[in-house]
Coordinates of C-alpha atoms and ligand atoms in Angstrom, one line a residue:
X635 CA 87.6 40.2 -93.0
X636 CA 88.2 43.2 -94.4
X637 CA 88.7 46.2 -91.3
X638 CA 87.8 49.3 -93.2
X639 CA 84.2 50.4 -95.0
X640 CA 81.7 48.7 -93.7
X641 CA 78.9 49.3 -91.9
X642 CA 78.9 47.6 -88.6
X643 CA 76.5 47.0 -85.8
X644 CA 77.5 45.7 -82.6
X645 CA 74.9 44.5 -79.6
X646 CA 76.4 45.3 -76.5
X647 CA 78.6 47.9 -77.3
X648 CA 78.5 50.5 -74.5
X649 CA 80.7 48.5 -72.0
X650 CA 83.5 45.7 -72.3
X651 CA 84.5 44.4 -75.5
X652 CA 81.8 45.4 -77.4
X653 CA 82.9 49.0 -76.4
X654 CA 86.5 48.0 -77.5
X655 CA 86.0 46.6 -80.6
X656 CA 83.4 49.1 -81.9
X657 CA 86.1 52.1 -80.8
X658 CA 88.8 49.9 -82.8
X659 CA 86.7 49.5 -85.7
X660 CA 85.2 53.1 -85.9
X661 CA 89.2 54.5 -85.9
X662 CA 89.9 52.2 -88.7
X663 CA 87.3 53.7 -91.1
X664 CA 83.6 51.9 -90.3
X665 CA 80.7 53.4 -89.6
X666 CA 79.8 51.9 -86.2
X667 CA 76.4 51.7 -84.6
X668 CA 76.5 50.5 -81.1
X669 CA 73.4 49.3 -78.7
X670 CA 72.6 47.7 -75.3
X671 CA 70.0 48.4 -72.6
X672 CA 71.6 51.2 -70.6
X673 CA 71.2 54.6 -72.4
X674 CA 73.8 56.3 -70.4
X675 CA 76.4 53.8 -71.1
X676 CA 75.3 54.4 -74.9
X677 CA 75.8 58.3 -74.8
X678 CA 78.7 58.0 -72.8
X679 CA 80.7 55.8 -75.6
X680 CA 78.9 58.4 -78.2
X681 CA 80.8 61.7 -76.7
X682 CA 84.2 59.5 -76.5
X683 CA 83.5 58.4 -80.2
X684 CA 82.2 61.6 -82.5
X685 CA 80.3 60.3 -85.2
X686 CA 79.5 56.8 -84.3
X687 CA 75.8 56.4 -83.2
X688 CA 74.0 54.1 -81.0
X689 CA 70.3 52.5 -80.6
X690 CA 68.9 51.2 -77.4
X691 CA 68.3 47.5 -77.6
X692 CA 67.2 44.6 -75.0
X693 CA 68.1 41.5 -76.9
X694 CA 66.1 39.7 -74.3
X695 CA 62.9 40.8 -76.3
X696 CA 62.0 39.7 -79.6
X697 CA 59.6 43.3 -80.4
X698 CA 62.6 45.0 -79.5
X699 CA 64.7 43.1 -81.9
X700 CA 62.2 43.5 -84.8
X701 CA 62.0 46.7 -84.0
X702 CA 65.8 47.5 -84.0
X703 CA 66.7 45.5 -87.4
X704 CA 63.9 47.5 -88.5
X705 CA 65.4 50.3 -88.4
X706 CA 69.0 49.8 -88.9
X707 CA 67.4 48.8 -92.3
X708 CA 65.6 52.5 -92.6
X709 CA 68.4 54.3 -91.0
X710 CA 71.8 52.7 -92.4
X711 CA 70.7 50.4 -95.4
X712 CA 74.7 50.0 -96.2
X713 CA 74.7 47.6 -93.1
X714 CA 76.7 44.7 -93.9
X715 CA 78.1 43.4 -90.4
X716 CA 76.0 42.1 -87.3
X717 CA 77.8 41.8 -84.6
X718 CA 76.2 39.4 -81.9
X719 CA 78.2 40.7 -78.9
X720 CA 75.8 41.4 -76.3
X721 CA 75.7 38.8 -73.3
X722 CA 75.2 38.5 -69.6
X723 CA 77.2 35.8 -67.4
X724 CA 75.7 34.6 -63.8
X725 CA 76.5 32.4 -61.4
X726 CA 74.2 29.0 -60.8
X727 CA 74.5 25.8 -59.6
X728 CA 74.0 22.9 -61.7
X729 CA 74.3 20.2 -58.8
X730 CA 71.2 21.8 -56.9
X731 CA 68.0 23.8 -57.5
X732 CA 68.9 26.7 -61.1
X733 CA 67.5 30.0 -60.3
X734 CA 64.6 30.3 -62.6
X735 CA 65.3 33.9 -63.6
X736 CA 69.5 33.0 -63.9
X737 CA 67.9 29.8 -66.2
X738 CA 65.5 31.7 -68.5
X739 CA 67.5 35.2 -69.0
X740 CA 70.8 33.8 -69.6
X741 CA 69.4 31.4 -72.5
X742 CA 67.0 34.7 -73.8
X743 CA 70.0 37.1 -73.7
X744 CA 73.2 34.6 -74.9
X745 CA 71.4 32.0 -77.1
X746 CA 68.4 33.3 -78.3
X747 CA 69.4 36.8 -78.9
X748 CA 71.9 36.3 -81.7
X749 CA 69.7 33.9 -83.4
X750 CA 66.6 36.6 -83.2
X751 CA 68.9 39.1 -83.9
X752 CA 70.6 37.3 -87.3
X753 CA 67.1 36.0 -88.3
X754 CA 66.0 39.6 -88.3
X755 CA 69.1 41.1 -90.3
X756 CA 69.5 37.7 -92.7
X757 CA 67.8 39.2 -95.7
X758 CA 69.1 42.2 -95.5
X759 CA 72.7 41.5 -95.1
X760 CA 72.2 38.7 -98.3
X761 CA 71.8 41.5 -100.2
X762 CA 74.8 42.8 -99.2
X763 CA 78.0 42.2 -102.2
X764 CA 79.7 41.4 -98.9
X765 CA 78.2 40.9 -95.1
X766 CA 79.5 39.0 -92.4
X767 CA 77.4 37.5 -88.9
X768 CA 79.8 38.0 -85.9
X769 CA 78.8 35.5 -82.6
X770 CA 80.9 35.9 -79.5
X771 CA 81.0 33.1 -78.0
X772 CA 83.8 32.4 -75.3
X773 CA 86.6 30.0 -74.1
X774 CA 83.8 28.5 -71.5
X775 CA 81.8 27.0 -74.7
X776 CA 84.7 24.4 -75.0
X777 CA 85.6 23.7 -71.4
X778 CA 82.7 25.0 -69.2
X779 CA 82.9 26.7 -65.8
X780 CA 80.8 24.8 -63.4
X781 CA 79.9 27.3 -61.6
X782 CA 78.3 28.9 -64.4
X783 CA 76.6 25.9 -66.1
X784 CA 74.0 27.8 -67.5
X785 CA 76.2 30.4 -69.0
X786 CA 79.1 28.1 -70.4
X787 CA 76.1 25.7 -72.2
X788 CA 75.0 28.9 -74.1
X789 CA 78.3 29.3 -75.5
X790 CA 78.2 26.0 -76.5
X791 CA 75.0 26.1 -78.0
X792 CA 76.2 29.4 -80.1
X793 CA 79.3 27.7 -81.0
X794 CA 77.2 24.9 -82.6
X795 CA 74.5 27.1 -84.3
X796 CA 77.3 29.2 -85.7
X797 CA 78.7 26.3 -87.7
X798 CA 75.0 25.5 -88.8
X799 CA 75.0 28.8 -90.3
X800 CA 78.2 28.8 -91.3
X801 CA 77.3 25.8 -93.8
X802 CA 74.0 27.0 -94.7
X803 CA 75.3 30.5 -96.1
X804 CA 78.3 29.4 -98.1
X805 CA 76.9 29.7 -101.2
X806 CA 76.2 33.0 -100.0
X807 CA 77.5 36.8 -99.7
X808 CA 77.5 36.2 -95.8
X809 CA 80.6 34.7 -94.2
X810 CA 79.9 33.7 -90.3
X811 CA 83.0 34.4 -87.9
X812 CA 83.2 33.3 -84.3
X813 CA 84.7 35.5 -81.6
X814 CA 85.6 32.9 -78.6
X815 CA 87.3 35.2 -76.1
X816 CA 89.6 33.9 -73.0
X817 CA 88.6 35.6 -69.9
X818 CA 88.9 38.9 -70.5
X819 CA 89.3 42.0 -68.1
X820 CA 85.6 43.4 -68.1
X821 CA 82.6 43.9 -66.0
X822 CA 81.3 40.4 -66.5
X823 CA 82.3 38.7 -63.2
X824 CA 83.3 41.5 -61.9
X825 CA 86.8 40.7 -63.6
X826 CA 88.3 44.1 -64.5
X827 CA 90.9 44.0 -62.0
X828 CA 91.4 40.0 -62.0
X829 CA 95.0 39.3 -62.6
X830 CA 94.1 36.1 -64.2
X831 CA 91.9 37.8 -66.9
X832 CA 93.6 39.1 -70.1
X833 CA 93.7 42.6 -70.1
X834 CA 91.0 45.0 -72.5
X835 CA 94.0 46.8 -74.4
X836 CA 95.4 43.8 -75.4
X837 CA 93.0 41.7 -76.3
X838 CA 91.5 44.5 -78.4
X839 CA 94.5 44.2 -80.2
X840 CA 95.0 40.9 -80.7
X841 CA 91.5 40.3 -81.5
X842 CA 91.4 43.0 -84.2
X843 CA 94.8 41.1 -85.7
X844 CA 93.1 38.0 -85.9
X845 CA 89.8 39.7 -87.4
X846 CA 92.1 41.0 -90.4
X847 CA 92.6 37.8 -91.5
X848 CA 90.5 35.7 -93.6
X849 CA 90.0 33.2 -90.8
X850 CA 86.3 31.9 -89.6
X851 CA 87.6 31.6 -85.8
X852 CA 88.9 34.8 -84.4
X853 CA 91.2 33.1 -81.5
X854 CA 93.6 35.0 -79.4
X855 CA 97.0 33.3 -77.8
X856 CA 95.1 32.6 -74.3
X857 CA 92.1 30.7 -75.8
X858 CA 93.6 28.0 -77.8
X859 CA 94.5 25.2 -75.6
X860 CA 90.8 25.3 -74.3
X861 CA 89.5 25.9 -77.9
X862 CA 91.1 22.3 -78.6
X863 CA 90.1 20.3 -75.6
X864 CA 87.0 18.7 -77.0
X865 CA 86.9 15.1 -77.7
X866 CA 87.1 11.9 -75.9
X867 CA 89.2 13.1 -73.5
X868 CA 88.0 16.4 -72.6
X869 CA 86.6 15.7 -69.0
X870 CA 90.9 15.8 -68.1
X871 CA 90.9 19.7 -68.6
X872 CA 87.8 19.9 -67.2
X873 CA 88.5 18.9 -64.1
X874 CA 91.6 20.3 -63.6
X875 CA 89.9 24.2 -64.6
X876 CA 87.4 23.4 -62.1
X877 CA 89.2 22.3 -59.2
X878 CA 91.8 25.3 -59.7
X879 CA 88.6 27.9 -59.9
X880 CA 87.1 26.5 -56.9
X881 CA 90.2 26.7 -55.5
X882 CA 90.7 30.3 -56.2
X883 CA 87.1 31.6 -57.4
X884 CA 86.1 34.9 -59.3
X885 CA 85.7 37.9 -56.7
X886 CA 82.3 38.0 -57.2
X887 CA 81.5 34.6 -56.4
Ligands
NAP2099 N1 85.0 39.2 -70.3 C1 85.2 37.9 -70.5 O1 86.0 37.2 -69.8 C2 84.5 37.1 -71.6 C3 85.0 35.9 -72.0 C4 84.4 35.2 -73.0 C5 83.3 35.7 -73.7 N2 82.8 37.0 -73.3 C6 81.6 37.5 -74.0 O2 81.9 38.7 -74.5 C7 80.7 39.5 -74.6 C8 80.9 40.8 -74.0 O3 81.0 40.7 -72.6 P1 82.0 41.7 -71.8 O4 83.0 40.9 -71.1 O5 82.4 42.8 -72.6 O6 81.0 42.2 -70.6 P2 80.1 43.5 -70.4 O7 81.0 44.7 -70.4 O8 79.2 43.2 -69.3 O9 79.3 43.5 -71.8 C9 78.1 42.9 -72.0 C10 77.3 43.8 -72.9 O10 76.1 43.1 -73.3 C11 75.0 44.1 -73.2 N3 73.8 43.3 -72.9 C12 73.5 42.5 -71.9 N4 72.3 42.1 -71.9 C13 71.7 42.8 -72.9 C14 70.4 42.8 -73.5 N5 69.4 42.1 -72.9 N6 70.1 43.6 -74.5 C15 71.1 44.3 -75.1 N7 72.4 44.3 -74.7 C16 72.7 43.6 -73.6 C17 75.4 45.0 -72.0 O11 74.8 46.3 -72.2 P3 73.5 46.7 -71.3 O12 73.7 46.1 -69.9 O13 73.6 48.2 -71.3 O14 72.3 46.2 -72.0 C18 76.9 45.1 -72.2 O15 77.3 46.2 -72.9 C19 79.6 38.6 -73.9 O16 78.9 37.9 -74.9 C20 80.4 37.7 -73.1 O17 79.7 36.5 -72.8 C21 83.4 37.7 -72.3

């Protein structure tokens, strides 16, 4: 996609790499409106960033998303990118008894926020000469982490809905990309000093490389053997991934 003049709005964007990419994206010339729950992780980002702006959001709740695209529409009707970042990752166990609350908040926030959030912002960004829908998804859509069932099915589940969308708007101004990050150094399992992770910095940078391009799938390095392990004999990888993270298992575990 083009990196320079548009107006962009990221969920998530006051921590990780939603914070990241909307700092890479505001230097390279787009007005950049961030959001998330926590207000002070919002201002903070703010004072870093002069002149990009924020709106508190829980994706978890549909009034707040109507309420949100709402406003973006009042507020900055040159929107033409949604950035469907936002996303929470918890640990469960799919051979036992799933934590109701893990269950129903990690399909509300991963799954069902991006598609309340796009279904908001469709219209609006069809009238756009030029829009473009943004799902993160992640390298655990393709070969899951057990240990986080729940989690890795969401991805999945976005990974499919973003082709669906993909092939209903192509006779349309809105092109849908797919962000499918390795593990990344971030607060999400508590990885930001996990040598295994890829750090921030660079995967910022590679990401924003990719993003340049005219490509549908923004893939870094790291993320591409598991982004082709599906088919018939995907359970091989699987296994392997599983045993070597049970082996040596996130710190928060
Ligand atoms: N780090 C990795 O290894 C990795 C790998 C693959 C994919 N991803 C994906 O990348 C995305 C960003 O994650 P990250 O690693 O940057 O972790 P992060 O720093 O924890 O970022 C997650 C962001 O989502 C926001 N969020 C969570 N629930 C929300 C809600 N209900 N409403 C609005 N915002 C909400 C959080 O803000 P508030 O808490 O303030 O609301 C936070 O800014 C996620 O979708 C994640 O699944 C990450």
């Amino acid at each position: 996609m083009k990196l320079t003049g548009n107006t962009i709005f990221i969920t998530g964007g006051g921590s990780g790499i939603g914070r990241g990419l909307a700092e890479a994206l505001h230097k390279l010339g787009n007005k950049v409106i961030i959001s998330g729950r926590r207000k002070e992780r919002l201002e903070e980002t703010l004072k870093a960033n002069p002149g990009m702006s924020a709106l508190e959001l829980n994706v978890q709740d549909p009034a707040s998303v109507q309420a949100t695209a709402e406003q973006l529409i009042e507020e900055y009707p040159d929107l033409n990118v949604l950035f469907n970042n936002a996303g929470i990752m918890l640990f469960d166990d799919a051979a036992g008894v799933i934590d109701e609350d893990v269950l129903v908040s990690t399909v509300t926030t991963n799954l069902l926020g991006p598609i309340r959030m796009t279904s908001a912002l469709i219209e609006h960004l069809k009238s756009k000469e030029e829009a473009f829908v943004i799902n993160t998804t992640s390298s655990l859509g393709f070969v899951p982490l057990a240990i986080t069932a729940v989690y890795s099915a969401t991805k999945a589940a976005l990974h499919t809905y973003t082709l669906s969308q993909r092939y209903m708007l192509k006779d349309t101004s809105v092109k849908v990309l797919e962000i499918a990050p390795p593990w990344v150094q971030t607060d999400l399992l508590n990885s930001n000093d996990e040598p295994r992770a890829m750090p921030l910095a660079s995967f910022i940078e590679a990401t924003i490389k990719v993003l340049g391009t005219d490509t549908d799938e923004v893939l870094v390095e790291e993320v591409k053997l598991f982004r082709s392990n599906p088919g018939p004999n995907e359970g091989v990888l699987v296994t392997q991934f599983n045993d070597m993270m049970k082996s040596e298992p996130p710190k928060s575990h």
